[in-house]
Backbone as CSV, one residue per row, in Angstrom:
resi,resn,N_x,N_y,N_z,CA_x,CA_y,CA_z,C_x,C_y,C_z
1,THR,0.330,18.526,-3.011,1.337,17.485,-3.173,2.343,17.572,-2.035
2,LEU,2.637,16.423,-1.425,3.646,16.351,-0.372,4.956,15.863,-0.980
3,VAL,6.020,16.563,-0.687,7.334,16.198,-1.226,8.117,15.471,-0.144
4,VAL,8.616,14.283,-0.487,9.487,13.512,0.402,10.817,13.357,-0.311
5,ASP,11.855,13.981,0.224,13.175,13.910,-0.402,14.110,13.151,0.538
6,LEU,14.557,12.004,0.092,15.410,11.140,0.905,16.868,11.517,0.669
7,VAL,17.489,12.045,1.698,18.866,12.526,1.578,19.663,12.063,2.797
8,PRO,20.794,11.381,2.629,21.293,10.864,1.354,20.683,9.496,1.056
9,LEU,20.323,9.244,-0.179,19.785,7.954,-0.588,20.892,6.998,-1.009
10,GLY,21.861,7.521,-1.706,22.963,6.675,-2.141,22.592,5.823,-3.330
11,ASN,23.403,4.841,-3.609,23.240,3.983,-4.780,22.281,2.845,-4.455
12,ARG,21.070,2.931,-4.963,20.060,1.897,-4.712,19.567,1.335,-6.036
13,LYS,19.375,0.010,-6.069,18.852,-0.623,-7.271,17.369,-0.276,-7.427
14,GLU,16.841,-0.494,-8.640,15.461,-0.093,-8.918,14.469,-0.862,-8.048
15,ASP,14.709,-2.173,-7.817,13.759,-2.921,-7.000,13.759,-2.423,-5.561
16,GLN,14.928,-1.976,-5.074,14.979,-1.389,-3.737,14.226,-0.065,-3.696
17,ARG,14.349,0.731,-4.753,13.640,2.007,-4.814,12.127,1.791,-4.860
18,GLU,11.682,0.740,-5.550,10.245,0.437,-5.582,9.733,0.071,-4.197
19,LEU,10.522,-0.671,-3.451,10.124,-1.032,-2.090,10.085,0.195,-1.187
20,ILE,11.046,1.087,-1.351,11.059,2.331,-0.574,9.799,3.143,-0.868
21,ALA,9.467,3.272,-2.142,8.262,4.016,-2.517,7.014,3.368,-1.931
22,ALA,6.940,2.037,-1.987,5.769,1.331,-1.465,5.620,1.571,0.029
23,GLN,6.723,1.513,0.756,6.632,1.696,2.206,6.146,3.108,2.554
24,ILE,6.658,4.102,1.839,6.250,5.482,2.120,4.780,5.702,1.749
25,VAL,4.380,5.269,0.557,3.007,5.504,0.098,1.999,4.780,0.978
26,LEU,2.274,3.506,1.304,1.324,2.738,2.106,1.259,3.240,3.545
27,THR,2.357,3.787,4.034,2.344,4.365,5.379,1.529,5.650,5.411
28,MET,1.659,6.447,4.371,1.025,7.764,4.362,-0.435,7.740,3.918
29,GLN,-0.903,6.632,3.323,-2.249,6.654,2.747,-3.342,6.812,3.811
30,ALA,-3.037,6.419,5.058,-4.031,6.588,6.115,-4.022,7.996,6.694
31,LEU,-3.051,8.800,6.286,-2.894,10.136,6.871,-3.241,11.263,5.918
32,THR,-3.162,11.028,4.611,-3.388,12.108,3.661,-3.903,11.552,2.345
33,TYR,-4.702,12.367,1.656,-5.164,12.026,0.318,-4.319,12.723,-0.754
34,SER,-3.317,13.463,-0.333,-2.485,14.190,-1.287,-1.588,13.235,-2.064
35,ARG,-1.201,13.687,-3.245,-0.187,12.949,-3.991,1.156,13.084,-3.272
36,LEU,2.001,12.084,-3.459,3.338,12.108,-2.867,4.369,12.222,-3.978
37,ARG,5.240,13.191,-3.853,6.342,13.343,-4.800,7.600,12.854,-4.082
38,ILE,8.045,11.651,-4.440,9.145,11.006,-3.714,10.433,11.177,-4.511
39,LYS,11.421,11.741,-3.844,12.705,12.009,-4.486,13.823,11.331,-3.703
40,GLY,14.915,11.148,-4.360,16.127,10.651,-3.734,17.288,11.531,-4.136
41,ASP,17.883,12.208,-3.155,18.971,13.154,-3.424,18.548,14.214,-4.436
42,GLY,17.280,14.678,-4.332,16.790,15.761,-5.173,16.244,15.339,-6.513
43,GLN,16.403,14.069,-6.907,15.901,13.567,-8.185,14.734,12.610,-7.939
44,ASP,13.914,12.368,-9.000,12.827,11.393,-8.864,13.381,10.066,-8.356
45,LEU,12.702,9.492,-7.335,13.159,8.215,-6.789,13.230,7.157,-7.883
46,ILE,12.180,7.092,-8.724,12.163,6.239,-9.914,12.151,7.175,-11.109
47,PRO,13.173,7.161,-11.946,13.221,8.084,-13.079,11.941,8.030,-13.903
48,GLY,11.359,9.210,-14.153,10.138,9.303,-14.940,8.864,9.118,-14.147
49,HIS,8.989,8.818,-12.862,7.804,8.640,-12.013,7.876,9.687,-10.911
50,GLY,7.154,10.806,-11.124,7.251,11.910,-10.177,6.317,11.755,-8.993
51,ASP,4.988,11.764,-9.266,4.006,11.699,-8.188,3.484,10.275,-8.012
52,TRP,3.156,9.936,-6.755,2.732,8.576,-6.423,1.378,8.599,-5.719
53,ARG,0.562,7.583,-6.026,-0.678,7.312,-5.314,-0.704,5.821,-4.942
54,PRO,-1.564,5.437,-4.015,-1.622,4.012,-3.648,-1.857,3.081,-4.832
55,SER,-2.594,3.549,-5.841,-2.869,2.695,-6.997,-1.614,2.407,-7.824
56,ASP,-0.542,3.177,-7.594,0.714,2.948,-8.328,1.557,1.834,-7.713
57,ILE,1.154,1.349,-6.549,1.970,0.386,-5.814,1.536,-1.037,-6.145
58,LYS,2.509,-1.932,-6.282,2.213,-3.340,-6.499,1.426,-3.897,-5.304
59,GLN,0.691,-4.984,-5.537,-0.083,-5.623,-4.477,0.820,-6.559,-3.673
60,TYR,1.635,-5.947,-2.816,2.555,-6.759,-2.016,1.825,-7.642,-1.010
61,ASP,0.595,-7.269,-0.646,-0.130,-8.030,0.361,-1.186,-8.947,-0.244
62,ALA,-1.042,-9.275,-1.541,-2.055,-10.093,-2.204,-2.229,-11.452,-1.530
63,LEU,-1.133,-12.028,-1.001,-1.209,-13.350,-0.392,-1.949,-13.329,0.939
64,THR,-2.178,-12.149,1.507,-2.864,-12.066,2.804,-4.320,-11.674,2.648
65,LYS,-4.840,-11.683,1.424,-6.239,-11.327,1.193,-7.011,-12.542,0.704
66,PRO,-8.157,-12.845,1.308,-8.940,-13.989,0.834,-9.511,-13.733,-0.544
67,ASN,-9.650,-14.801,-1.301,-10.245,-14.719,-2.628,-11.721,-14.363,-2.484
68,SER,-12.153,-13.343,-3.212,-13.548,-12.886,-3.092,-14.535,-13.920,-3.620
69,ASP,-14.062,-14.916,-4.372,-14.954,-15.949,-4.894,-15.251,-17.038,-3.870
70,GLN,-14.518,-17.058,-2.760,-14.763,-18.082,-1.754,-16.098,-17.832,-1.047
71,PRO,-16.928,-18.874,-0.928,-18.145,-18.709,-0.132,-17.798,-18.766,1.350
72,GLY,-18.509,-18.021,2.160,-18.291,-18.125,3.596,-18.745,-19.483,4.099
73,LEU,-18.230,-19.879,5.256,-18.607,-21.148,5.862,-19.259,-20.889,7.214
74,VAL,-20.166,-21.789,7.593,-20.801,-21.717,8.907,-20.895,-23.133,9.458
75,CYS,-20.720,-23.255,10.770,-20.868,-24.548,11.431,-22.276,-24.642,11.995
76,SER,-23.007,-25.682,11.604,-24.384,-25.844,12.048,-24.705,-27.333,12.159
77,GLY,-25.190,-27.733,13.326,-25.581,-29.128,13.500,-24.436,-30.098,13.359
78,GLY,-23.230,-29.682,13.735,-22.078,-30.572,13.653,-21.481,-30.700,12.272
79,ARG,-21.943,-29.866,11.321,-21.422,-29.921,9.955,-21.009,-28.528,9.497
80,LEU,-20.053,-28.485,8.575,-19.685,-27.221,7.951,-20.495,-27.058,6.676
81,ARG,-21.088,-25.878,6.533,-21.897,-25.580,5.356,-21.420,-24.269,4.749
82,THR,-21.654,-24.123,3.449,-21.349,-22.857,2.800,-22.520,-21.912,3.018
83,LEU,-22.249,-20.620,2.904,-23.318,-19.631,3.012,-24.044,-19.451,1.687
84,VAL,-23.725,-20.279,0.713,-24.461,-20.311,-0.552,-25.453,-21.463,-0.471
85,GLU,-26.710,-21.145,-0.246,-27.795,-22.130,-0.162,-27.595,-23.119,0.979
86,ALA,-26.708,-22.803,1.930,-26.490,-23.647,3.114,-26.107,-25.078,2.761
87,LYS,-25.425,-25.265,1.654,-25.020,-26.611,1.251,-23.874,-27.106,2.129
88,ALA,-23.923,-28.385,2.510,-22.820,-28.983,3.261,-21.600,-29.063,2.361
89,ILE,-20.415,-28.797,2.929,-19.197,-28.888,2.123,-18.898,-30.361,1.862
90,PRO,-18.132,-30.667,0.830,-17.802,-32.064,0.564,-16.874,-32.633,1.621
91,GLY,-16.875,-33.968,1.741,-15.976,-34.626,2.671,-16.583,-34.811,4.046
92,PRO,-15.834,-35.445,4.953,-16.371,-35.801,6.275,-16.690,-34.615,7.171
93,ALA,-16.109,-33.424,6.902,-16.449,-32.256,7.714,-17.845,-31.749,7.380
94,GLY,-18.388,-32.163,6.235,-19.719,-31.711,5.837,-20.767,-32.799,5.804
95,ASN,-20.343,-34.072,5.725,-21.341,-35.141,5.588,-21.768,-35.754,6.916
96,GLY,-21.250,-35.233,8.040,-21.670,-35.727,9.339,-20.760,-36.768,9.947
97,GLU,-19.712,-37.181,9.222,-18.782,-38.167,9.786,-18.059,-37.598,11.002
98,TYR,-17.724,-36.288,10.954,-17.158,-35.603,12.112,-18.252,-34.776,12.771
99,ASP,-18.211,-34.693,14.098,-19.098,-33.788,14.830,-18.346,-32.470,15.002
100,VAL,-18.525,-31.555,14.064,-17.725,-30.333,13.997,-18.291,-29.276,14.942
101,VAL,-17.405,-28.695,15.745,-17.781,-27.631,16.671,-17.451,-26.261,16.084
102,SER,-16.293,-26.141,15.430,-15.880,-24.890,14.783,-14.836,-25.229,13.732
103,GLY,-14.536,-24.252,12.877,-13.555,-24.511,11.834,-13.042,-23.226,11.228
104,ALA,-11.973,-23.341,10.440,-11.384,-22.185,9.762,-10.692,-22.653,8.496
105,GLN,-10.908,-21.918,7.409,-10.195,-22.160,6.165,-8.891,-21.379,6.140
106,SER,-7.910,-21.923,5.417,-6.717,-21.138,5.132,-7.112,-19.987,4.220
107,ILE,-6.261,-18.970,4.113,-6.621,-17.745,3.400,-6.910,-18.021,1.924
108,ASP,-6.275,-19.070,1.347,-6.527,-19.391,-0.056,-7.698,-20.350,-0.233
109,GLY,-8.266,-20.817,0.869,-9.422,-21.698,0.815,-9.105,-23.158,0.607
110,GLY,-7.836,-23.513,0.396,-7.492,-24.884,0.055,-7.340,-25.826,1.226
111,GLN,-7.197,-25.274,2.438,-6.998,-26.118,3.608,-8.040,-25.800,4.677
112,LEU,-8.219,-26.756,5.569,-9.264,-26.637,6.575,-8.745,-27.164,7.905
113,ALA,-9.068,-26.454,8.981,-8.801,-26.924,10.343,-10.121,-26.897,11.093
114,VAL,-10.492,-27.997,11.727,-11.772,-28.060,12.424,-11.575,-28.631,13.816
115,VAL,-12.356,-28.112,14.747,-12.451,-28.677,16.089,-13.638,-29.627,16.087
116,THR,-13.414,-30.871,16.500,-14.479,-31.866,16.509,-14.719,-32.367,17.926
117,ARG,-15.934,-32.824,18.166,-16.274,-33.398,19.470,-16.256,-34.915,19.374
118,VAL,-15.531,-35.534,20.308,-15.480,-36.994,20.412,-15.844,-37.345,21.859
119,GLY,-17.077,-37.786,22.064,-17.544,-37.993,23.432,-17.650,-36.654,24.143
120,ASP,-16.980,-36.546,25.292,-16.982,-35.277,26.024,-15.675,-34.520,25.846
121,ARG,-14.880,-34.888,24.833,-13.585,-34.252,24.584,-13.598,-33.569,23.213
122,LEU,-12.640,-32.655,23.030,-12.495,-31.953,21.757,-11.181,-32.342,21.108
123,ARG,-11.204,-32.515,19.803,-10.012,-32.865,19.026,-9.876,-31.895,17.856
124,LEU,-8.658,-31.776,17.337,-8.396,-30.896,16.192,-8.006,-31.744,14.995
125,ARG,-8.562,-31.421,13.834,-8.220,-32.094,12.584,-7.825,-31.053,11.543
126,ILE,-6.833,-31.389,10.717,-6.322,-30.470,9.698,-6.105,-31.239,8.404
127,GLY,-6.384,-30.593,7.270,-6.130,-31.238,5.984,-6.645,-30.401,4.832
128,ARG,-6.766,-31.037,3.673,-7.245,-30.363,2.476,-8.759,-30.205,2.529
129,TYR,-9.232,-29.086,2.028,-10.674,-28.816,1.959,-11.362,-29.912,1.154
130,GLY,-12.425,-30.486,1.714,-13.201,-31.500,1.005,-12.685,-32.905,1.153
131,GLU,-11.579,-33.092,1.889,-10.992,-34.420,2.046,-10.990,-34.830,3.517
132,ALA,-10.573,-36.081,3.777,-10.416,-36.543,5.154,-9.324,-35.720,5.828
133,LEU,-9.528,-35.386,7.111,-8.623,-34.506,7.827,-7.844,-35.299,8.873
134,GLN,-6.568,-34.965,8.993,-5.686,-35.668,9.923,-5.913,-35.196,11.358
135,GLU,-6.039,-36.151,12.280,-6.222,-35.786,13.688,-4.879,-35.419,14.310
136,VAL,-4.882,-34.331,15.084,-3.668,-33.815,15.717,-3.625,-34.306,17.164
137,ASN,-2.414,-34.351,17.716,-2.233,-34.862,19.080,-2.653,-33.841,20.131
138,LEU,-3.918,-33.415,20.057,-4.503,-32.518,21.050,-5.772,-33.156,21.585
139,ASP,-5.978,-33.032,22.888,-7.169,-33.576,23.523,-7.532,-32.636,24.665
140,ALA,-8.700,-31.993,24.585,-9.008,-30.930,25.548,-10.497,-30.887,25.830
141,THR,-10.845,-30.130,26.866,-12.263,-29.896,27.177,-12.752,-28.592,26.575
142,THR,-11.813,-27.622,26.336,-12.152,-26.385,25.635,-11.112,-26.138,24.555
143,MET,-11.545,-25.622,23.428,-10.623,-25.340,22.324,-11.225,-24.224,21.464
144,THR,-10.464,-23.159,21.252,-10.970,-22.037,20.464,-10.958,-22.381,18.980
145,ARG,-11.727,-21.599,18.239,-11.745,-21.786,16.788,-10.337,-21.604,16.235
146,PRO,-9.878,-22.498,15.356,-8.499,-22.406,14.836,-8.290,-21.125,14.045
147,THR,-7.028,-20.735,13.916,-6.659,-19.566,13.123,-5.363,-19.885,12.392
148,TRP,-5.317,-19.605,11.094,-4.199,-19.983,10.237,-3.160,-18.870,10.157
149,ARG,-1.895,-19.262,10.128,-0.833,-18.341,9.737,-0.741,-18.369,8.218
150,VAL,-0.736,-17.209,7.594,-0.767,-17.121,6.137,0.575,-17.550,5.552
151,SER,0.520,-18.314,4.467,1.737,-18.636,3.724,2.193,-17.398,2.959
152,THR,3.475,-17.098,3.020,4.002,-15.923,2.331,4.670,-16.286,1.010
153,VAL,4.554,-17.557,0.599,5.133,-18.016,-0.659,4.003,-18.408,-1.589
154,ASP,3.931,-17.773,-2.737,2.872,-18.040,-3.699,2.887,-19.502,-4.114
155,GLY,1.722,-20.173,-4.015,1.617,-21.565,-4.408,1.990,-22.556,-3.325
156,GLN,2.439,-22.086,-2.171,2.834,-22.983,-1.081,1.756,-22.998,-0.006
157,ASP,1.397,-24.198,0.458,0.356,-24.320,1.473,0.794,-23.681,2.787
158,ALA,-0.182,-23.175,3.530,0.092,-22.708,4.888,0.501,-23.900,5.748
159,ASN,1.397,-23.675,6.693,1.923,-24.796,7.472,1.862,-24.559,8.980
160,GLU,0.963,-23.642,9.411,0.876,-23.376,10.839,-0.535,-22.936,11.215
161,VAL,-1.089,-23.545,12.251,-2.417,-23.241,12.775,-2.279,-23.003,14.275
162,TRP,-3.036,-22.027,14.798,-3.032,-21.757,16.235,-4.409,-22.035,16.826
163,THR,-4.427,-22.414,18.100,-5.659,-22.521,18.862,-5.306,-22.384,20.336
164,VAL,-6.326,-22.298,21.169,-6.131,-22.262,22.622,-6.888,-23.444,23.201
165,GLU,-6.156,-24.419,23.761,-6.813,-25.597,24.322,-6.615,-25.594,25.831
166,ASP,-7.757,-25.640,26.545,-7.741,-25.580,28.016,-6.875,-24.419,28.501
167,ASN,-7.021,-23.284,27.818,-6.344,-22.012,28.100,-4.838,-22.061,27.881
168,ASN,-4.340,-23.028,27.134,-2.937,-23.062,26.718,-2.856,-22.707,25.240
169,VAL,-2.101,-21.668,24.908,-1.948,-21.267,23.517,-0.980,-22.233,22.843
170,VAL,-1.414,-22.840,21.751,-0.570,-23.793,21.039,-0.593,-23.457,19.549
171,ARG,0.487,-23.785,18.881,0.524,-23.703,17.427,0.794,-25.107,16.900
172,ILE,0.143,-25.422,15.812,0.262,-26.750,15.218,1.007,-26.581,13.903
173,VAL,2.152,-27.209,13.785,3.031,-27.005,12.633,3.139,-28.289,11.826
174,ARG,3.348,-28.105,10.538,3.503,-29.251,9.644,4.921,-29.805,9.775
175,ALA,5.026,-31.093,10.044,6.326,-31.742,10.168,6.811,-32.202,8.798
176,GLY,8.060,-32.658,8.749,8.651,-33.064,7.471,7.963,-34.241,6.824
177,ASP,7.307,-35.093,7.621,6.623,-36.262,7.066,5.154,-35.975,6.768
178,GLU,4.804,-34.675,6.650,3.452,-34.220,6.318,2.443,-34.500,7.429
179,THR,2.923,-34.799,8.634,2.028,-34.859,9.777,2.018,-33.503,10.469
180,TRP,1.091,-33.321,11.415,0.964,-32.063,12.133,1.273,-32.293,13.607
181,LYS,2.052,-31.402,14.184,2.507,-31.552,15.569,2.188,-30.290,16.360
182,ALA,1.635,-30.460,17.564,1.290,-29.321,18.422,2.487,-28.917,19.268
183,VAL,2.756,-27.598,19.301,3.858,-27.043,20.085,3.300,-25.897,20.919
184,GLU,3.600,-25.887,22.218,3.053,-24.850,23.084,3.749,-23.510,22.841
185,VAL,2.967,-22.439,22.882,3.468,-21.074,22.755,3.646,-20.499,24.162
186,ASN,4.738,-19.794,24.389,4.959,-19.153,25.678,4.036,-17.937,25.780
187,ALA,2.960,-18.088,26.535,1.982,-17.007,26.689,1.912,-16.538,28.136
188,SER,3.026,-16.625,28.862,3.034,-16.234,30.276,2.716,-14.749,30.459
189,SER,2.961,-13.941,29.415,2.652,-12.510,29.523,1.161,-12.247,29.654
190,LEU,0.331,-13.263,29.352,-1.125,-13.103,29.416,-1.720,-13.629,30.719
191,ASP,-0.866,-14.019,31.648,-1.365,-14.655,32.867,-2.346,-13.772,33.628
192,ASN,-2.158,-12.467,33.584,-3.013,-11.555,34.347,-4.243,-11.081,33.566
193,PHE,-4.436,-11.613,32.366,-5.545,-11.153,31.537,-6.745,-12.098,31.590
194,GLY,-6.613,-13.210,32.256,-7.734,-14.126,32.408,-7.834,-15.134,31.274
195,PRO,-8.769,-16.082,31.388,-8.948,-17.113,30.353,-9.268,-16.498,28.993
196,ILE,-8.876,-17.199,27.935,-9.047,-16.719,26.557,-10.277,-17.373,25.936
197,ARG,-11.169,-16.548,25.414,-12.362,-17.052,24.727,-12.099,-17.240,23.232
198,GLU,-11.328,-16.328,22.643,-11.042,-16.414,21.205,-9.685,-15.796,20.930
199,LEU,-8.977,-16.364,19.932,-7.663,-15.855,19.527,-7.570,-15.916,18.014
200,ARG,-7.119,-14.794,17.404,-6.969,-14.736,15.944,-5.606,-14.158,15.597
201,LEU,-4.893,-14.829,14.716,-3.623,-14.328,14.198,-3.872,-13.233,13.183
202,SER,-3.038,-12.187,13.200,-3.151,-11.144,12.181,-2.734,-11.713,10.830
203,ARG,-3.126,-11.013,9.759,-2.849,-11.498,8.405,-1.348,-11.645,8.141
204,ASP,-0.527,-10.788,8.774,0.917,-10.890,8.550,1.611,-11.734,9.618
205,GLY,0.837,-12.298,10.563,1.400,-13.212,11.542,2.219,-12.572,12.636
206,THR,2.175,-11.239,12.772,3.024,-10.570,13.758,2.296,-10.243,15.055
207,ARG,0.952,-10.407,15.083,0.185,-10.089,16.279,-0.939,-11.103,16.464
208,VAL,-1.476,-11.134,17.679,-2.703,-11.875,17.930,-3.721,-10.919,18.541
209,ALA,-4.978,-11.131,18.202,-6.087,-10.429,18.846,-6.832,-11.451,19.691
210,ILE,-7.202,-11.040,20.891,-7.774,-11.968,21.863,-9.042,-11.377,22.453
211,VAL,-10.054,-12.227,22.624,-11.209,-11.895,23.453,-11.059,-12.693,24.742
212,THR,-11.025,-11.999,25.865,-10.897,-12.686,27.143,-12.261,-13.205,27.601
213,HIS,-12.230,-14.038,28.622,-13.462,-14.662,29.099,-14.478,-13.631,29.598
214,ASP,-13.979,-12.480,30.090,-14.894,-11.446,30.581,-15.223,-10.393,29.531
215,GLY,-14.935,-10.688,28.242,-15.393,-9.826,27.162,-14.507,-8.644,26.835
216,LYS,-13.249,-8.661,27.251,-12.310,-7.584,26.920,-11.497,-7.958,25.677
217,LEU,-11.002,-6.918,24.974,-10.145,-7.111,23.812,-8.691,-6.871,24.187
218,VAL,-7.811,-7.752,23.705,-6.377,-7.649,23.981,-5.630,-7.892,22.678
219,VAL,-4.551,-7.145,22.478,-3.640,-7.394,21.353,-2.249,-7.658,21.921
220,ALA,-1.549,-8.646,21.362,-0.183,-8.960,21.792,0.674,-9.221,20.565
221,ALA,1.976,-9.015,20.723,2.924,-9.245,19.638,3.361,-10.707,19.620
222,VAL,3.588,-11.232,18.420,4.125,-12.578,18.254,5.632,-12.462,18.056
223,VAL,6.392,-13.061,18.955,7.854,-12.990,18.903,8.384,-14.366,18.527
224,ARG,9.092,-14.440,17.416,9.630,-15.709,16.933,11.150,-15.732,17.111
225,ASP,11.604,-16.601,17.989,13.027,-16.854,18.137,13.385,-18.096,17.333
226,LYS,14.631,-18.492,17.400,15.078,-19.630,16.603,14.345,-20.907,16.984
227,ASP,14.150,-21.124,18.281,13.588,-22.395,18.739,12.239,-22.264,19.431
228,SER,11.681,-21.057,19.507,10.432,-20.906,20.253,9.631,-19.729,19.724
229,VAL,8.368,-19.701,20.106,7.464,-18.589,19.781,6.795,-18.162,21.075
230,SER,6.704,-16.853,21.286,6.087,-16.342,22.504,5.212,-15.145,22.176
231,LEU,4.341,-14.784,23.116,3.505,-13.594,23.020,4.041,-12.549,23.980
232,ALA,4.150,-11.315,23.502,4.768,-10.258,24.306,3.967,-8.974,24.203
233,ASN,4.167,-8.096,25.164,3.585,-6.751,25.192,2.071,-6.741,24.995
234,PRO,1.328,-7.553,25.748,-0.137,-7.502,25.606,-0.686,-6.191,26.153
235,ARG,-1.784,-5.728,25.568,-2.410,-4.501,26.056,-3.915,-4.544,25.782
236,TRP,-4.668,-3.950,26.706,-6.105,-3.841,26.522,-6.395,-2.838,25.408
237,LEU,-7.496,-3.053,24.690,-7.978,-2.079,23.715,-9.312,-1.531,24.206
238,GLN,-9.345,-0.239,24.477,-10.576,0.431,24.928,-11.296,-0.358,26.027
239,PRO,-10.634,-0.649,27.135,-11.244,-1.503,28.168,-12.468,-0.899,28.826
240,ASN,-12.615,0.424,28.773,-13.790,1.053,29.374,-14.976,1.124,28.426
241,VAL,-14.720,0.868,27.153,-15.782,0.922,26.141,-16.189,-0.479,25.714
242,VAL,-15.200,-1.322,25.410,-15.471,-2.691,24.963,-15.366,-3.612,26.175
243,THR,-16.508,-3.966,26.720,-16.526,-4.779,27.937,-17.252,-6.107,27.757
244,ASP,-17.875,-6.310,26.598,-18.650,-7.538,26.398,-18.469,-8.071,24.977
245,ALA,-17.218,-8.112,24.510,-16.926,-8.672,23.194,-17.167,-10.182,23.208
246,VAL,-17.653,-10.691,22.092,-17.872,-12.132,21.961,-17.067,-12.723,20.807
247,GLY,-16.511,-11.869,19.950,-15.708,-12.357,18.833,-14.866,-11.249,18.251
248,VAL,-13.775,-11.614,17.587,-12.880,-10.624,16.982,-12.184,-11.261,15.793
249,ASP,-11.826,-10.448,14.810,-10.998,-10.905,13.700,-10.337,-9.701,13.057
250,TRP,-9.447,-9.982,12.110,-8.649,-8.927,11.464,-9.259,-8.571,10.130
251,LEU,-9.562,-7.284,9.938,-10.011,-6.798,8.635,-8.826,-6.723,7.681
252,ASN,-7.697,-6.288,8.207,-6.425,-6.308,7.487,-5.332,-6.335,8.556
253,GLN,-4.071,-6.105,8.142,-2.972,-6.230,9.093,-3.054,-5.227,10.238
254,HIS,-3.787,-4.125,10.057,-3.749,-3.035,11.025,-5.104,-2.705,11.637
255,THR,-6.157,-3.433,11.254,-7.506,-3.075,11.691,-8.249,-4.307,12.205
256,LEU,-8.912,-4.136,13.350,-9.698,-5.195,13.966,-11.185,-4.935,13.792
257,VAL,-11.952,-6.010,13.727,-13.403,-5.927,13.785,-13.855,-6.844,14.911
258,ALA,-14.660,-6.312,15.820,-15.127,-7.102,16.960,-16.649,-7.101,16.998
259,VAL,-17.208,-8.192,17.489,-18.648,-8.321,17.718,-18.859,-8.316,19.220
260,THR,-19.845,-7.562,19.682,-20.099,-7.459,21.109,-21.556,-7.788,21.418
261,ALA,-21.836,-8.003,22.694,-23.204,-8.243,23.150,-23.925,-6.942,23.476
262,ASN,-23.265,-5.822,23.236,-23.859,-4.508,23.514,-24.711,-4.086,22.317
263,PRO,-26.021,-3.908,22.481,-26.869,-3.538,21.329,-26.521,-2.174,20.746
264,ASP,-25.841,-1.310,21.513,-25.429,-0.012,20.987,-24.132,-0.094,20.188
265,LEU,-23.358,-1.166,20.386,-22.101,-1.373,19.656,-22.028,-2.826,19.179
266,PRO,-22.956,-3.246,18.334,-22.984,-4.665,17.955,-21.752,-5.099,17.169
267,VAL,-21.281,-4.250,16.253,-20.069,-4.535,15.482,-19.226,-3.268,15.470
268,ILE,-17.976,-3.395,15.859,-17.106,-2.229,15.922,-15.820,-2.500,15.160
269,ARG,-15.215,-1.420,14.692,-13.929,-1.494,13.991,-12.974,-0.555,14.688
270,MET,-11.722,-0.980,14.838,-10.731,-0.094,15.466,-9.341,-0.464,14.957
271,PRO,-8.443,0.536,14.919,-7.063,0.231,14.538,-6.384,-0.593,15.625
272,VAL,-5.258,-1.185,15.272,-4.599,-2.124,16.173,-4.114,-1.460,17.461
273,ASP,-3.933,-0.123,17.439,-3.507,0.558,18.663,-4.694,0.902,19.573
274,GLY,-5.904,0.602,19.126,-7.081,0.819,19.956,-7.599,2.232,19.971
275,LEU,-6.933,3.149,19.308,-7.370,4.546,19.328,-8.531,4.808,18.363
């Protein structure tokens, strides 16, 4: 048993003490399997609760986990299909009305963002799953698969989608009149990393994972100011090992999974620091 005694803790309400316990337990769970005995000023942090394990902690990250009942989706022949019997999804994204190139569901499965081909150009559409999707004011020759920012309010729809169009990182936000508007992200810190093949927002929205055009993995921080959003502190992840990545996504807030063209490392997992 590891003892953590917070001194001085001072006068803290019970809900604050629960948050303190959660932060300590969730931080330590990757480092030790031992029980944690958390105290405040020599007494149990929560009266009557001496030892703590991860199972004792509330599911604070429930909103950032996809529902296990959701079927996976795949884009094939210009249509979105479920991975259950390859059935086309309902609505124009599945019936062939749109020529779909790629797509992404919101974490709760209720919303959909798709890249569609119109002639020799690409357009982005966003809306409710199974319904007609609103076209966004984007027009490009290249556009990465969309990635959703998770809603942190239970029952509230996600209101932000990111993509990279013609190598410009943009986020598409819901306006007050329920339309969607594209706003450019300041990604000047990535100028020396080359064109972007894929970009995925982390589950908590604080980082992006990127596959560059030459198959390298990059992670950068998302910095939100009052009037703008920018990417900062980009860094390569294992640049001498991962040289031919073709896709990346987040397993959770702290872990990446990448697919590569290397038959010896077809699918790899690594923490966000690349170690």
